[in-house]
mmCIF file of C-alpha atoms in Angstrom:
data_model
loop_
_atom_site.group_PDB
_atom_site.id
_atom_site.type_symbol
_atom_site.label_atom_id
_atom_site.label_comp_id
_atom_site.label_asym_id
_atom_site.label_seq_id
_atom_site.Cartn_x
_atom_site.Cartn_y
_atom_site.Cartn_z
ATOM 1 C CA MET A 25 129.166 -109.315 -94.796
ATOM 2 C CA ALA A 26 128.486 -108.524 -91.344
ATOM 3 C CA ARG A 27 132.510 -108.488 -89.252
ATOM 4 C CA THR A 28 132.292 -110.023 -86.186
ATOM 5 C CA PRO A 29 133.736 -108.079 -83.032
ATOM 6 C CA ILE A 30 135.653 -108.654 -80.757
ATOM 7 C CA VAL A 31 134.580 -108.046 -76.979
ATOM 8 C CA TYR A 32 136.443 -106.863 -74.665
ATOM 9 C CA GLU A 33 135.662 -108.087 -71.305
ATOM 10 C CA THR A 34 136.562 -106.859 -67.680
ATOM 11 C CA THR A 35 135.891 -107.380 -63.595
ATOM 12 C CA HIS A 36 135.775 -104.931 -60.793
ATOM 13 C CA ARG A 37 135.382 -104.681 -57.226
ATOM 14 C CA ILE A 38 133.174 -101.511 -56.334
ATOM 15 C CA ALA A 39 135.356 -99.631 -53.390
ATOM 16 C CA PHE A 40 133.897 -97.707 -50.408
ATOM 17 C CA SER A 41 134.699 -94.150 -51.883
ATOM 18 C CA GLU A 42 132.704 -94.740 -55.002
ATOM 19 C CA LEU A 43 129.569 -94.618 -53.209
ATOM 20 C CA ASP A 44 126.736 -92.155 -52.678
ATOM 21 C CA PRO A 45 125.276 -91.484 -49.325
ATOM 22 C CA PHE A 46 122.510 -94.971 -50.025
ATOM 23 C CA GLN A 47 125.760 -97.236 -50.176
ATOM 24 C CA HIS A 48 125.093 -97.242 -54.182
ATOM 25 C CA MET A 49 127.450 -96.191 -56.616
ATOM 26 C CA SER A 50 128.087 -92.623 -56.960
ATOM 27 C CA THR A 51 126.668 -91.417 -60.710
ATOM 28 C CA GLY A 52 130.185 -90.254 -61.855
ATOM 29 C CA ASN A 53 132.054 -93.159 -61.387
ATOM 30 C CA TYR A 54 130.446 -95.534 -64.177
ATOM 31 C CA ALA A 55 131.448 -93.024 -66.559
ATOM 32 C CA LYS A 56 135.179 -93.947 -64.838
ATOM 33 C CA TYR A 57 134.841 -97.556 -64.628
ATOM 34 C CA PHE A 58 133.537 -97.789 -68.708
ATOM 35 C CA ALA A 59 136.794 -95.239 -69.651
ATOM 36 C CA ASP A 60 138.950 -97.680 -67.655
ATOM 37 C CA HIS A 61 137.967 -100.487 -68.698
ATOM 38 C CA ARG A 62 138.379 -99.338 -72.668
ATOM 39 C CA MET A 63 141.232 -98.458 -71.415
ATOM 40 C CA GLU A 64 142.755 -101.960 -69.981
ATOM 41 C CA GLY A 65 141.107 -104.030 -72.861
ATOM 42 C CA LEU A 66 142.868 -102.266 -75.519
ATOM 43 C CA ALA A 67 145.868 -103.130 -73.293
ATOM 44 C CA ARG A 68 144.935 -106.332 -73.538
ATOM 45 C CA TYR A 69 143.446 -107.204 -76.567
ATOM 46 C CA ALA A 70 145.193 -104.707 -78.945
ATOM 47 C CA GLY A 71 148.424 -104.566 -77.344
ATOM 48 C CA TRP A 72 147.941 -100.380 -76.524
ATOM 49 C CA ASP A 73 148.485 -100.033 -73.387
ATOM 50 C CA LEU A 74 150.055 -96.358 -72.406
ATOM 51 C CA PRO A 75 153.602 -95.525 -73.358
ATOM 52 C CA THR A 76 152.396 -97.750 -76.653
ATOM 53 C CA LEU A 77 149.747 -95.151 -77.502
ATOM 54 C CA GLY A 78 151.996 -92.084 -76.920
ATOM 55 C CA SER A 79 154.295 -93.903 -80.026
ATOM 56 C CA LEU A 80 150.836 -94.302 -81.984
ATOM 57 C CA GLY A 81 150.819 -90.776 -83.671
ATOM 58 C CA PHE A 82 147.506 -90.629 -83.419
ATOM 59 C CA MET A 83 144.697 -90.234 -80.467
ATOM 60 C CA THR A 84 141.471 -91.537 -78.857
ATOM 61 C CA TRP A 85 139.181 -89.180 -77.510
ATOM 62 C CA VAL A 86 135.978 -89.558 -75.664
ATOM 63 C CA ARG A 87 133.856 -87.506 -77.698
ATOM 64 C CA ARG A 88 129.948 -88.541 -76.626
ATOM 65 C CA MET A 89 129.221 -91.149 -73.368
ATOM 66 C CA GLU A 90 125.260 -91.840 -72.642
ATOM 67 C CA ILE A 91 124.577 -93.801 -69.987
ATOM 68 C CA ASP A 92 121.795 -95.412 -69.062
ATOM 69 C CA PHE A 93 121.425 -97.145 -65.538
ATOM 70 C CA VAL A 94 119.679 -99.954 -65.057
ATOM 71 C CA ARG A 95 119.725 -101.313 -61.679
ATOM 72 C CA PRO A 96 121.939 -100.002 -58.873
ATOM 73 C CA VAL A 97 125.469 -101.205 -57.982
ATOM 74 C CA GLY A 98 126.385 -101.377 -54.524
ATOM 75 C CA ALA A 99 129.709 -102.102 -51.978
ATOM 76 C CA ASP A 100 132.095 -103.854 -52.482
ATOM 77 C CA GLN A 101 130.089 -105.726 -55.406
ATOM 78 C CA GLN A 102 132.147 -107.634 -58.296
ATOM 79 C CA VAL A 103 131.060 -106.430 -61.451
ATOM 80 C CA THR A 104 131.983 -107.272 -65.219
ATOM 81 C CA ILE A 105 132.112 -105.081 -68.060
ATOM 82 C CA THR A 106 132.290 -106.258 -71.430
ATOM 83 C CA SER A 107 132.252 -103.896 -74.711
ATOM 84 C CA PHE A 108 133.211 -103.274 -78.747
ATOM 85 C CA VAL A 109 133.269 -101.621 -81.468
ATOM 86 C CA ARG A 110 129.909 -101.286 -83.214
ATOM 87 C CA GLU A 111 130.601 -99.365 -85.755
ATOM 88 C CA PHE A 112 133.207 -97.056 -87.554
ATOM 89 C CA ARG A 113 131.960 -93.460 -89.064
ATOM 90 C CA GLY A 114 134.703 -91.229 -90.038
ATOM 91 C CA THR A 115 136.101 -90.385 -87.175
ATOM 92 C CA ASP A 116 133.715 -92.144 -84.993
ATOM 93 C CA ALA A 117 134.077 -95.453 -83.384
ATOM 94 C CA PHE A 118 130.980 -96.064 -81.760
ATOM 95 C CA ILE A 119 130.880 -98.163 -78.790
ATOM 96 C CA GLU A 120 128.517 -100.380 -77.166
ATOM 97 C CA CYS A 121 128.962 -101.335 -73.293
ATOM 98 C CA THR A 122 127.563 -103.502 -70.522
ATOM 99 C CA MET A 123 127.876 -103.756 -66.831
ATOM 100 C CA SER A 124 126.622 -106.938 -65.218
ATOM 101 C CA ASP A 125 126.758 -108.546 -62.346
ATOM 102 C CA ALA A 126 128.007 -111.747 -61.243
ATOM 103 C CA SER A 127 125.089 -113.735 -62.401
ATOM 104 C CA GLY A 128 124.726 -111.819 -65.535
ATOM 105 C CA ILE A 129 122.287 -109.968 -64.563
ATOM 106 C CA ALA A 130 122.900 -106.170 -66.277
ATOM 107 C CA LEU A 131 123.690 -102.792 -63.975
ATOM 108 C CA ALA A 132 124.417 -100.690 -66.670
ATOM 109 C CA ARG A 133 124.447 -99.708 -70.485
ATOM 110 C CA CYS A 134 126.552 -97.290 -72.518
ATOM 111 C CA VAL A 135 127.330 -96.091 -76.027
ATOM 112 C CA MET A 136 131.151 -94.374 -75.999
ATOM 113 C CA VAL A 137 131.888 -92.645 -79.018
ATOM 114 C CA VAL A 138 135.348 -92.614 -79.193
ATOM 115 C CA ALA A 139 136.963 -89.406 -82.271
ATOM 116 C CA HIS A 140 140.552 -90.485 -83.609
ATOM 117 C CA VAL A 141 142.848 -88.072 -83.394
ATOM 118 C CA ASP A 142 145.054 -86.921 -85.995
ATOM 119 C CA GLY A 143 148.994 -86.275 -84.062
ATOM 120 C CA THR A 144 150.011 -84.218 -86.502
ATOM 121 C CA THR A 145 147.367 -82.337 -87.758
ATOM 122 C CA ARG A 146 145.908 -83.028 -83.336
ATOM 123 C CA ARG A 147 142.030 -82.809 -85.766
ATOM 124 C CA ALA A 148 139.883 -85.900 -85.882
ATOM 125 C CA SER A 149 140.186 -87.511 -89.132
ATOM 126 C CA ASP A 150 138.505 -91.369 -90.559
ATOM 127 C CA TRP A 151 139.707 -94.495 -88.425
ATOM 128 C CA PRO A 152 141.901 -95.703 -90.751
ATOM 129 C CA PRO A 153 140.877 -98.676 -92.263
ATOM 130 C CA GLU A 154 144.129 -101.005 -90.865
ATOM 131 C CA LEU A 155 143.387 -99.442 -87.013
ATOM 132 C CA GLN A 156 139.592 -100.509 -88.078
ATOM 133 C CA ALA A 157 140.200 -104.007 -88.121
ATOM 134 C CA LEU A 158 141.757 -104.299 -84.685
ATOM 135 C CA PHE A 159 138.517 -104.609 -83.413
ATOM 136 C CA PHE A 160 136.716 -107.850 -85.700
ATOM 137 C CA GLU A 161 137.777 -110.872 -85.267
ATOM 138 C CA PRO A 162 139.633 -111.865 -88.944
ATOM 139 C CA ALA A 163 138.255 -112.469 -92.085
ATOM 140 C CA ASP A 164 138.090 -116.611 -92.925
#
């Protein structure tokens, strides 16, 4: 049975310091926005703020991030980022992210692969089922 993922949503405004000479957001800032979005979402939706993350007994590590640049993002533009965990495969969570403009048009897409790291061994370990469940709507 397919599980319904919980969708995280955050809104951001592009700052002047994040622009290139053509007044488009610089490439590296996309990764920053996607990573910050997930951290803000974890605090809001799962209760995992920074102090809580330090006490959980495990860590998360962004192993890989693949970004597709669809349309330029400009100065002072408001963007909305949504994301959800598509699937878990062993140590990795595959997270799909979309950055959209105010009218809902996609500006960038990202697949983020996040590893679960055991706090004691400091090695990647499979995502426990009870943690996986936090990213999906409860079964009826």
